[in-house]
Amino acid sequence: MEYKKIEAKVKDELSEKRFKHSLGVAKKAVELAKIYGVDEETARKAGIAHDIAKEMTGREISKYIKENNIEVDEIENKKPGLLHGKIGADIVAKEFEFTEDMQNAIKWHTTGRRNMSILEKIIYVADKTEENRKGKKFDIEKARELSIKDLDETLIFLMNESINYNVKTNDLIHPKTIEARNSLLIKI
Ligand SMILES: [Fe+2]
Ligand SMILES: [Fe+2]
C-alpha cells in the first residue's frame, strides 16, 4: 500500500498528539535509513504505522488477541501496553501488505529482541528520538547525537535507560529487552 494511504489510516486511528509523534518517527526513520542504508520508503511506512494499535482500549486489546491468536507472555499479561507492537504488526500485515521485516520492526519496537535487523533498530531508535519527543526519562539530546553516529551504541544507550528507569520505578523488565541488549554487547 502506498505511503499516503497508510498515513491517512493511521491518522484515523490515533489522537492528534500520537499522530504527530508518528509523523516524527517516520521522518526520523527516513533520516536513519539514509545513514544506515535502508530503503527510505520502507522506513517511512514502518515509522508512520508503528503505533497504529497504541490507542486501543483494554477491551479492544483482549478482543483482538482472542480473535487473531496473538501470543501473550506473562510480562505482557501484566503490562498490556506492551502489546501494541504485536497487535500493530498483525494489523499492518493484514491491512497494509507490509513485508515480514516491516512487520517485525513494528512488532519489536516496544521491547527489542536479539539480533534485530537494521530496520528494526531504526524504528526502535526513531520512536525514542523523533523531534516531538520531550525525553523526560533520559538524555534525549545525547540519544539524538548518538543516533546519527552509531545505531548499535544508540540502542544500548536507550535500553540501559529503559532498564534503569524500570529498576528505579520497581517495574517489570521484559526479558526480550535484556536479550536484545546482551546480543548487542556481544556483537560490538
Ligand atoms: Fe509504541
Ligand atoms: Fe511510538
mmCIF file with all atom_site columns, C-alpha atoms and ligand atoms in Angstrom:
data_model
loop_
_atom_site.group_PDB
_atom_site.id
_atom_site.type_symbol
_atom_site.label_atom_id
_atom_site.label_alt_id
_atom_site.label_comp_id
_atom_site.label_asym_id
_atom_site.label_entity_id
_atom_site.label_seq_id
_atom_site.pdbx_PDB_ins_code
_atom_site.Cartn_x
_atom_site.Cartn_y
_atom_site.Cartn_z
_atom_site.occupancy
_atom_site.B_iso_or_equiv
_atom_site.pdbx_formal_charge
_atom_site.auth_seq_id
_atom_site.auth_comp_id
_atom_site.auth_asym_id
_atom_site.auth_atom_id
_atom_site.pdbx_PDB_model_num
ATOM   1   C  CA . MET A 1 1   ? 0.000   0.000   0.000  1.00 0.00 ? 1   MET A CA 1
ATOM   2   C  CA . GLU A 1 2   ? 1.289   3.471   -0.806 1.00 0.00 ? 2   GLU A CA 1
ATOM   3   C  CA . TYR A 1 3   ? 2.527   5.775   1.937  1.00 0.00 ? 3   TYR A CA 1
ATOM   4   C  CA . LYS A 1 4   ? -0.226  8.420   1.739  1.00 0.00 ? 4   LYS A CA 1
ATOM   5   C  CA . LYS A 1 5   ? -2.974  5.809   2.184  1.00 0.00 ? 5   LYS A CA 1
ATOM   6   C  CA . ILE A 1 6   ? -1.208  4.327   5.204  1.00 0.00 ? 6   ILE A CA 1
ATOM   7   C  CA . GLU A 1 7   ? -0.766  7.781   6.705  1.00 0.00 ? 7   GLU A CA 1
ATOM   8   C  CA . ALA A 1 8   ? -4.499  8.521   6.279  1.00 0.00 ? 8   ALA A CA 1
ATOM   9   C  CA . LYS A 1 9   ? -5.446  5.256   8.006  1.00 0.00 ? 9   LYS A CA 1
ATOM   10  C  CA . VAL A 1 10  ? -3.055  5.922   10.870 1.00 0.00 ? 10  VAL A CA 1
ATOM   11  C  CA . LYS A 1 11  ? -4.487  9.427   11.262 1.00 0.00 ? 11  LYS A CA 1
ATOM   12  C  CA . ASP A 1 12  ? -7.970  7.902   11.564 1.00 0.00 ? 12  ASP A CA 1
ATOM   13  C  CA . GLU A 1 13  ? -6.870  5.613   14.394 1.00 0.00 ? 13  GLU A CA 1
ATOM   14  C  CA . LEU A 1 14  ? -4.845  7.999   16.548 1.00 0.00 ? 14  LEU A CA 1
ATOM   15  C  CA . SER A 1 15  ? -5.195  11.184  18.591 1.00 0.00 ? 15  SER A CA 1
ATOM   16  C  CA . GLU A 1 16  ? -3.624  14.335  17.183 1.00 0.00 ? 16  GLU A CA 1
ATOM   17  C  CA . LYS A 1 17  ? -0.709  14.093  19.585 1.00 0.00 ? 17  LYS A CA 1
ATOM   18  C  CA . ARG A 1 18  ? 0.145   10.499  18.760 1.00 0.00 ? 18  ARG A CA 1
ATOM   19  C  CA . PHE A 1 19  ? -0.311  11.107  15.037 1.00 0.00 ? 19  PHE A CA 1
ATOM   20  C  CA . LYS A 1 20  ? 2.206   13.946  15.306 1.00 0.00 ? 20  LYS A CA 1
ATOM   21  C  CA . HIS A 1 21  ? 4.586   11.572  17.122 1.00 0.00 ? 21  HIS A CA 1
ATOM   22  C  CA . SER A 1 22  ? 4.091   9.039   14.310 1.00 0.00 ? 22  SER A CA 1
ATOM   23  C  CA . LEU A 1 23  ? 4.936   11.660  11.671 1.00 0.00 ? 23  LEU A CA 1
ATOM   24  C  CA . GLY A 1 24  ? 8.064   12.446  13.684 1.00 0.00 ? 24  GLY A CA 1
ATOM   25  C  CA . VAL A 1 25  ? 9.025   8.767   13.781 1.00 0.00 ? 25  VAL A CA 1
ATOM   26  C  CA . ALA A 1 26  ? 8.507   8.443   10.008 1.00 0.00 ? 26  ALA A CA 1
ATOM   27  C  CA . LYS A 1 27  ? 10.744  11.487  9.436  1.00 0.00 ? 27  LYS A CA 1
ATOM   28  C  CA . LYS A 1 28  ? 13.458  10.267  11.791 1.00 0.00 ? 28  LYS A CA 1
ATOM   29  C  CA . ALA A 1 29  ? 13.255  6.757   10.301 1.00 0.00 ? 29  ALA A CA 1
ATOM   30  C  CA . VAL A 1 30  ? 13.953  8.228   6.842  1.00 0.00 ? 30  VAL A CA 1
ATOM   31  C  CA . GLU A 1 31  ? 16.917  10.176  8.221  1.00 0.00 ? 31  GLU A CA 1
ATOM   32  C  CA . LEU A 1 32  ? 18.333  6.989   9.744  1.00 0.00 ? 32  LEU A CA 1
ATOM   33  C  CA . ALA A 1 33  ? 17.525  4.911   6.646  1.00 0.00 ? 33  ALA A CA 1
ATOM   34  C  CA . LYS A 1 34  ? 19.719  7.250   4.572  1.00 0.00 ? 34  LYS A CA 1
ATOM   35  C  CA . ILE A 1 35  ? 22.605  6.906   7.009  1.00 0.00 ? 35  ILE A CA 1
ATOM   36  C  CA . TYR A 1 36  ? 22.386  3.148   7.572  1.00 0.00 ? 36  TYR A CA 1
ATOM   37  C  CA . GLY A 1 37  ? 21.460  2.064   4.052  1.00 0.00 ? 37  GLY A CA 1
ATOM   38  C  CA . VAL A 1 38  ? 17.845  1.007   4.286  1.00 0.00 ? 38  VAL A CA 1
ATOM   39  C  CA . ASP A 1 39  ? 15.144  1.749   1.696  1.00 0.00 ? 39  ASP A CA 1
ATOM   40  C  CA . GLU A 1 40  ? 13.669  5.125   2.682  1.00 0.00 ? 40  GLU A CA 1
ATOM   41  C  CA . GLU A 1 41  ? 10.057  4.387   1.708  1.00 0.00 ? 41  GLU A CA 1
ATOM   42  C  CA . THR A 1 42  ? 10.154  1.176   3.719  1.00 0.00 ? 42  THR A CA 1
ATOM   43  C  CA . ALA A 1 43  ? 11.392  3.050   6.780  1.00 0.00 ? 43  ALA A CA 1
ATOM   44  C  CA . ARG A 1 44  ? 8.838   5.824   6.295  1.00 0.00 ? 44  ARG A CA 1
ATOM   45  C  CA . LYS A 1 45  ? 5.920   3.377   6.103  1.00 0.00 ? 45  LYS A CA 1
ATOM   46  C  CA . ALA A 1 46  ? 7.077   1.389   9.133  1.00 0.00 ? 46  ALA A CA 1
ATOM   47  C  CA . GLY A 1 47  ? 7.620   4.638   11.042 1.00 0.00 ? 47  GLY A CA 1
ATOM   48  C  CA . ILE A 1 48  ? 4.198   6.118   10.395 1.00 0.00 ? 48  ILE A CA 1
ATOM   49  C  CA . ALA A 1 49  ? 2.431   2.834   11.247 1.00 0.00 ? 49  ALA A CA 1
ATOM   50  C  CA . HIS A 1 50  ? 4.454   1.719   14.302 1.00 0.00 ? 50  HIS A CA 1
ATOM   51  C  CA . ASP A 1 51  ? 1.871   2.895   16.894 1.00 0.00 ? 51  ASP A CA 1
ATOM   52  C  CA . ILE A 1 52  ? -1.265  2.009   14.913 1.00 0.00 ? 52  ILE A CA 1
ATOM   53  C  CA . ALA A 1 53  ? -2.542  -0.128  17.813 1.00 0.00 ? 53  ALA A CA 1
ATOM   54  C  CA . LYS A 1 54  ? -1.372  2.155   20.625 1.00 0.00 ? 54  LYS A CA 1
ATOM   55  C  CA . GLU A 1 55  ? -4.734  3.692   21.443 1.00 0.00 ? 55  GLU A CA 1
ATOM   56  C  CA . MET A 1 56  ? -6.807  0.534   21.586 1.00 0.00 ? 56  MET A CA 1
ATOM   57  C  CA . THR A 1 57  ? -8.708  0.139   24.849 1.00 0.00 ? 57  THR A CA 1
ATOM   58  C  CA . GLY A 1 58  ? -8.137  -2.815  27.181 1.00 0.00 ? 58  GLY A CA 1
ATOM   59  C  CA . ARG A 1 59  ? -11.325 -4.358  25.920 1.00 0.00 ? 59  ARG A CA 1
ATOM   60  C  CA . GLU A 1 60  ? -10.294 -3.924  22.276 1.00 0.00 ? 60  GLU A CA 1
ATOM   61  C  CA . ILE A 1 61  ? -6.893  -5.450  23.024 1.00 0.00 ? 61  ILE A CA 1
ATOM   62  C  CA . SER A 1 62  ? -8.429  -8.544  24.665 1.00 0.00 ? 62  SER A CA 1
ATOM   63  C  CA . LYS A 1 63  ? -10.845 -8.971  21.793 1.00 0.00 ? 63  LYS A CA 1
ATOM   64  C  CA . TYR A 1 64  ? -8.151  -8.561  19.135 1.00 0.00 ? 64  TYR A CA 1
ATOM   65  C  CA . ILE A 1 65  ? -5.836  -11.029 20.853 1.00 0.00 ? 65  ILE A CA 1
ATOM   66  C  CA . LYS A 1 66  ? -8.521  -13.695 21.091 1.00 0.00 ? 66  LYS A CA 1
ATOM   67  C  CA . GLU A 1 67  ? -9.771  -13.262 17.545 1.00 0.00 ? 67  GLU A CA 1
ATOM   68  C  CA . ASN A 1 68  ? -6.334  -13.178 15.947 1.00 0.00 ? 68  ASN A CA 1
ATOM   69  C  CA . ASN A 1 69  ? -4.485  -15.725 18.112 1.00 0.00 ? 69  ASN A CA 1
ATOM   70  C  CA . ILE A 1 70  ? -1.814  -13.322 19.358 1.00 0.00 ? 70  ILE A CA 1
ATOM   71  C  CA . GLU A 1 71  ? 0.520   -14.960 21.861 1.00 0.00 ? 71  GLU A CA 1
ATOM   72  C  CA . VAL A 1 72  ? 0.740   -13.112 25.175 1.00 0.00 ? 72  VAL A CA 1
ATOM   73  C  CA . ASP A 1 73  ? 3.563   -13.754 27.647 1.00 0.00 ? 73  ASP A CA 1
ATOM   74  C  CA . GLU A 1 74  ? 3.487   -13.225 31.417 1.00 0.00 ? 74  GLU A CA 1
ATOM   75  C  CA . ILE A 1 75  ? 5.037   -9.746  31.258 1.00 0.00 ? 75  ILE A CA 1
ATOM   76  C  CA . GLU A 1 76  ? 2.643   -8.577  28.549 1.00 0.00 ? 76  GLU A CA 1
ATOM   77  C  CA . ASN A 1 77  ? -0.173  -10.001 30.590 1.00 0.00 ? 77  ASN A CA 1
ATOM   78  C  CA . LYS A 1 78  ? 0.792   -7.609  33.414 1.00 0.00 ? 78  LYS A CA 1
ATOM   79  C  CA . LYS A 1 79  ? 1.737   -4.721  31.104 1.00 0.00 ? 79  LYS A CA 1
ATOM   80  C  CA . PRO A 1 80  ? -0.750  -4.935  28.224 1.00 0.00 ? 80  PRO A CA 1
ATOM   81  C  CA . GLY A 1 81  ? 0.540   -1.599  26.898 1.00 0.00 ? 81  GLY A CA 1
ATOM   82  C  CA . LEU A 1 82  ? 3.484   -3.571  25.505 1.00 0.00 ? 82  LEU A CA 1
ATOM   83  C  CA . LEU A 1 83  ? 1.129   -5.476  23.232 1.00 0.00 ? 83  LEU A CA 1
ATOM   84  C  CA . HIS A 1 84  ? 0.570   -2.621  20.798 1.00 0.00 ? 84  HIS A CA 1
ATOM   85  C  CA . GLY A 1 85  ? 3.702   -3.759  18.981 1.00 0.00 ? 85  GLY A CA 1
ATOM   86  C  CA . LYS A 1 86  ? 2.486   -7.303  18.379 1.00 0.00 ? 86  LYS A CA 1
ATOM   87  C  CA . ILE A 1 87  ? -1.044  -6.218  17.546 1.00 0.00 ? 87  ILE A CA 1
ATOM   88  C  CA . GLY A 1 88  ? 0.227   -3.429  15.282 1.00 0.00 ? 88  GLY A CA 1
ATOM   89  C  CA . ALA A 1 89  ? 2.371   -5.946  13.402 1.00 0.00 ? 89  ALA A CA 1
ATOM   90  C  CA . ASP A 1 90  ? -0.663  -8.151  12.837 1.00 0.00 ? 90  ASP A CA 1
ATOM   91  C  CA . ILE A 1 91  ? -2.708  -5.195  11.570 1.00 0.00 ? 91  ILE A CA 1
ATOM   92  C  CA . VAL A 1 92  ? -0.074  -3.968  9.094  1.00 0.00 ? 92  VAL A CA 1
ATOM   93  C  CA . ALA A 1 93  ? 0.397   -7.493  7.759  1.00 0.00 ? 93  ALA A CA 1
ATOM   94  C  CA . LYS A 1 94  ? -3.317  -7.888  7.106  1.00 0.00 ? 94  LYS A CA 1
ATOM   95  C  CA . GLU A 1 95  ? -4.239  -4.336  6.067  1.00 0.00 ? 95  GLU A CA 1
ATOM   96  C  CA . PHE A 1 96  ? -1.145  -2.669  4.606  1.00 0.00 ? 96  PHE A CA 1
ATOM   97  C  CA . GLU A 1 97  ? 0.642   -5.612  2.948  1.00 0.00 ? 97  GLU A CA 1
ATOM   98  C  CA . PHE A 1 98  ? 3.805   -4.941  4.968  1.00 0.00 ? 98  PHE A CA 1
ATOM   99  C  CA . THR A 1 99  ? 6.792   -7.249  4.423  1.00 0.00 ? 99  THR A CA 1
ATOM   100 C  CA . GLU A 1 100 ? 7.985   -9.504  7.226  1.00 0.00 ? 100 GLU A CA 1
ATOM   101 C  CA . ASP A 1 101 ? 10.858  -7.164  8.097  1.00 0.00 ? 101 ASP A CA 1
ATOM   102 C  CA . MET A 1 102 ? 8.456   -4.207  8.310  1.00 0.00 ? 102 MET A CA 1
ATOM   103 C  CA . GLN A 1 103 ? 6.078   -6.256  10.468 1.00 0.00 ? 103 GLN A CA 1
ATOM   104 C  CA . ASN A 1 104 ? 8.951   -7.180  12.764 1.00 0.00 ? 104 ASN A CA 1
ATOM   105 C  CA . ALA A 1 105 ? 10.055  -3.554  13.073 1.00 0.00 ? 105 ALA A CA 1
ATOM   106 C  CA . ILE A 1 106 ? 6.611   -2.783  14.478 1.00 0.00 ? 106 ILE A CA 1
ATOM   107 C  CA . LYS A 1 107 ? 6.331   -5.966  16.494 1.00 0.00 ? 107 LYS A CA 1
ATOM   108 C  CA . TRP A 1 108 ? 9.589   -5.376  18.395 1.00 0.00 ? 108 TRP A CA 1
ATOM   109 C  CA . HIS A 1 109 ? 9.637   -1.593  18.775 1.00 0.00 ? 109 HIS A CA 1
ATOM   110 C  CA . THR A 1 110 ? 8.420   -1.821  22.375 1.00 0.00 ? 110 THR A CA 1
ATOM   111 C  CA . THR A 1 111 ? 10.877  -4.408  23.732 1.00 0.00 ? 111 THR A CA 1
ATOM   112 C  CA . GLY A 1 112 ? 13.560  -5.009  21.128 1.00 0.00 ? 112 GLY A CA 1
ATOM   113 C  CA . ARG A 1 113 ? 14.824  -8.585  20.674 1.00 0.00 ? 113 ARG A CA 1
ATOM   114 C  CA . ARG A 1 114 ? 18.085  -10.366 19.988 1.00 0.00 ? 114 ARG A CA 1
ATOM   115 C  CA . ASN A 1 115 ? 19.656  -9.979  16.530 1.00 0.00 ? 115 ASN A CA 1
ATOM   116 C  CA . MET A 1 116 ? 17.456  -7.124  15.366 1.00 0.00 ? 116 MET A CA 1
ATOM   117 C  CA . SER A 1 117 ? 17.518  -6.212  11.651 1.00 0.00 ? 117 SER A CA 1
ATOM   118 C  CA . ILE A 1 118 ? 18.659  -2.712  10.671 1.00 0.00 ? 118 ILE A CA 1
ATOM   119 C  CA . LEU A 1 119 ? 15.061  -1.682  10.020 1.00 0.00 ? 119 LEU A CA 1
ATOM   120 C  CA . GLU A 1 120 ? 14.000  -2.964  13.459 1.00 0.00 ? 120 GLU A CA 1
ATOM   121 C  CA . LYS A 1 121 ? 16.795  -0.948  15.047 1.00 0.00 ? 121 LYS A CA 1
ATOM   122 C  CA . ILE A 1 122 ? 15.857  2.155   13.059 1.00 0.00 ? 122 ILE A CA 1
ATOM   123 C  CA . ILE A 1 123 ? 12.225  2.072   14.193 1.00 0.00 ? 123 ILE A CA 1
ATOM   124 C  CA . TYR A 1 124 ? 13.218  1.393   17.815 1.00 0.00 ? 124 TYR A CA 1
ATOM   125 C  CA . VAL A 1 125 ? 15.592  4.367   17.793 1.00 0.00 ? 125 VAL A CA 1
ATOM   126 C  CA . ALA A 1 126 ? 13.341  6.684   15.739 1.00 0.00 ? 126 ALA A CA 1
ATOM   127 C  CA . ASP A 1 127 ? 10.489  6.074   18.196 1.00 0.00 ? 127 ASP A CA 1
ATOM   128 C  CA . LYS A 1 128 ? 12.588  7.381   21.079 1.00 0.00 ? 128 LYS A CA 1
ATOM   129 C  CA . THR A 1 129 ? 14.486  10.191  19.370 1.00 0.00 ? 129 THR A CA 1
ATOM   130 C  CA . GLU A 1 130 ? 11.969  11.802  16.968 1.00 0.00 ? 130 GLU A CA 1
ATOM   131 C  CA . GLU A 1 131 ? 11.742  15.600  17.089 1.00 0.00 ? 131 GLU A CA 1
ATOM   132 C  CA . ASN A 1 132 ? 8.496   15.848  19.079 1.00 0.00 ? 132 ASN A CA 1
ATOM   133 C  CA . ARG A 1 133 ? 9.715   13.680  21.968 1.00 0.00 ? 133 ARG A CA 1
ATOM   134 C  CA . LYS A 1 134 ? 10.500  15.567  25.128 1.00 0.00 ? 134 LYS A CA 1
ATOM   135 C  CA . GLY A 1 135 ? 12.658  12.841  26.686 1.00 0.00 ? 135 GLY A CA 1
ATOM   136 C  CA . LYS A 1 136 ? 11.773  13.362  30.322 1.00 0.00 ? 136 LYS A CA 1
ATOM   137 C  CA . LYS A 1 137 ? 13.065  9.912   31.247 1.00 0.00 ? 137 LYS A CA 1
ATOM   138 C  CA . PHE A 1 138 ? 16.526  10.132  29.628 1.00 0.00 ? 138 PHE A CA 1
ATOM   139 C  CA . ASP A 1 139 ? 19.037  12.448  27.938 1.00 0.00 ? 139 ASP A CA 1
ATOM   140 C  CA . ILE A 1 140 ? 17.320  12.694  24.554 1.00 0.00 ? 140 ILE A CA 1
ATOM   141 C  CA . GLU A 1 141 ? 19.898  15.053  23.068 1.00 0.00 ? 141 GLU A CA 1
ATOM   142 C  CA . LYS A 1 142 ? 22.608  12.513  23.747 1.00 0.00 ? 142 LYS A CA 1
ATOM   143 C  CA . ALA A 1 143 ? 20.496  9.788   22.119 1.00 0.00 ? 143 ALA A CA 1
ATOM   144 C  CA . ARG A 1 144 ? 19.877  12.007  19.063 1.00 0.00 ? 144 ARG A CA 1
ATOM   145 C  CA . GLU A 1 145 ? 23.574  12.729  18.663 1.00 0.00 ? 145 GLU A CA 1
ATOM   146 C  CA . LEU A 1 146 ? 24.461  9.054   19.013 1.00 0.00 ? 146 LEU A CA 1
ATOM   147 C  CA . SER A 1 147 ? 21.750  8.001   16.574 1.00 0.00 ? 147 SER A CA 1
ATOM   148 C  CA . ILE A 1 148 ? 23.493  9.577   13.590 1.00 0.00 ? 148 ILE A CA 1
ATOM   149 C  CA . LYS A 1 149 ? 26.872  8.101   14.533 1.00 0.00 ? 149 LYS A CA 1
ATOM   150 C  CA . ASP A 1 150 ? 26.297  4.557   15.728 1.00 0.00 ? 150 ASP A CA 1
ATOM   151 C  CA . LEU A 1 151 ? 22.993  2.709   15.671 1.00 0.00 ? 151 LEU A CA 1
ATOM   152 C  CA . ASP A 1 152 ? 24.038  -0.133  17.993 1.00 0.00 ? 152 ASP A CA 1
ATOM   153 C  CA . GLU A 1 153 ? 25.500  2.253   20.576 1.00 0.00 ? 153 GLU A CA 1
ATOM   154 C  CA . THR A 1 154 ? 22.236  4.198   20.479 1.00 0.00 ? 154 THR A CA 1
ATOM   155 C  CA . LEU A 1 155 ? 20.232  1.053   21.138 1.00 0.00 ? 155 LEU A CA 1
ATOM   156 C  CA . ILE A 1 156 ? 22.434  0.080   24.066 1.00 0.00 ? 156 ILE A CA 1
ATOM   157 C  CA . PHE A 1 157 ? 22.118  3.598   25.490 1.00 0.00 ? 157 PHE A CA 1
ATOM   158 C  CA . LEU A 1 158 ? 18.319  3.594   25.130 1.00 0.00 ? 158 LEU A CA 1
ATOM   159 C  CA . MET A 1 159 ? 17.950  0.094   26.548 1.00 0.00 ? 159 MET A CA 1
ATOM   160 C  CA . ASN A 1 160 ? 20.162  0.970   29.513 1.00 0.00 ? 160 ASN A CA 1
ATOM   161 C  CA . GLU A 1 161 ? 17.989  3.999   30.159 1.00 0.00 ? 161 GLU A CA 1
ATOM   162 C  CA . SER A 1 162 ? 14.808  1.956   29.871 1.00 0.00 ? 162 SER A CA 1
ATOM   163 C  CA . ILE A 1 163 ? 16.117  -0.796  32.168 1.00 0.00 ? 163 ILE A CA 1
ATOM   164 C  CA . ASN A 1 164 ? 17.383  1.790   34.699 1.00 0.00 ? 164 ASN A CA 1
ATOM   165 C  CA . TYR A 1 165 ? 14.026  3.527   34.669 1.00 0.00 ? 165 TYR A CA 1
ATOM   166 C  CA . ASN A 1 166 ? 12.172  0.282   35.307 1.00 0.00 ? 166 ASN A CA 1
ATOM   167 C  CA . VAL A 1 167 ? 14.518  -0.565  38.156 1.00 0.00 ? 167 VAL A CA 1
ATOM   168 C  CA . LYS A 1 168 ? 14.030  2.886   39.706 1.00 0.00 ? 168 LYS A CA 1
ATOM   169 C  CA . THR A 1 169 ? 10.256  2.631   39.456 1.00 0.00 ? 169 THR A CA 1
ATOM   170 C  CA . ASN A 1 170 ? 10.330  -1.017  40.555 1.00 0.00 ? 170 ASN A CA 1
ATOM   171 C  CA . ASP A 1 171 ? 8.582   -2.047  37.346 1.00 0.00 ? 171 ASP A CA 1
ATOM   172 C  CA . LEU A 1 172 ? 8.813   -5.255  35.319 1.00 0.00 ? 172 LEU A CA 1
ATOM   173 C  CA . ILE A 1 173 ? 11.509  -5.522  32.651 1.00 0.00 ? 173 ILE A CA 1
ATOM   174 C  CA . HIS A 1 174 ? 10.711  -7.527  29.560 1.00 0.00 ? 174 HIS A CA 1
ATOM   175 C  CA . PRO A 1 175 ? 13.300  -10.312 29.065 1.00 0.00 ? 175 PRO A CA 1
ATOM   176 C  CA . LYS A 1 176 ? 13.412  -9.504  25.329 1.00 0.00 ? 176 LYS A CA 1
ATOM   177 C  CA . THR A 1 177 ? 14.993  -6.146  26.195 1.00 0.00 ? 177 THR A CA 1
ATOM   178 C  CA . ILE A 1 178 ? 17.690  -7.907  28.216 1.00 0.00 ? 178 ILE A CA 1
ATOM   179 C  CA . GLU A 1 179 ? 18.254  -10.364 25.357 1.00 0.00 ? 179 GLU A CA 1
ATOM   180 C  CA . ALA A 1 180 ? 18.461  -7.509  22.846 1.00 0.00 ? 180 ALA A CA 1
ATOM   181 C  CA . ARG A 1 181 ? 20.976  -5.642  24.982 1.00 0.00 ? 181 ARG A CA 1
ATOM   182 C  CA . ASN A 1 182 ? 23.086  -8.757  25.545 1.00 0.00 ? 182 ASN A CA 1
ATOM   183 C  CA . SER A 1 183 ? 23.160  -9.585  21.836 1.00 0.00 ? 183 SER A CA 1
ATOM   184 C  CA . LEU A 1 184 ? 24.294  -6.034  21.036 1.00 0.00 ? 184 LEU A CA 1
ATOM   185 C  CA . LEU A 1 185 ? 27.003  -6.052  23.693 1.00 0.00 ? 185 LEU A CA 1
ATOM   186 C  CA . ILE A 1 186 ? 28.282  -9.421  22.491 1.00 0.00 ? 186 ILE A CA 1
ATOM   187 C  CA . LYS A 1 187 ? 28.329  -8.184  18.900 1.00 0.00 ? 187 LYS A CA 1
ATOM   188 C  CA . ILE A 1 188 ? 30.270  -4.951  19.414 1.00 0.00 ? 188 ILE A CA 1
HETATM 189 FE FE . FE  B 2 .   ? 4.882   2.346   20.569 1.00 0.00 ? 1   FE  B FE 1
HETATM 190 FE FE . FE  B 2 .   ? 5.808   5.392   19.352 1.00 0.00 ? 2   FE  B FE 1
#
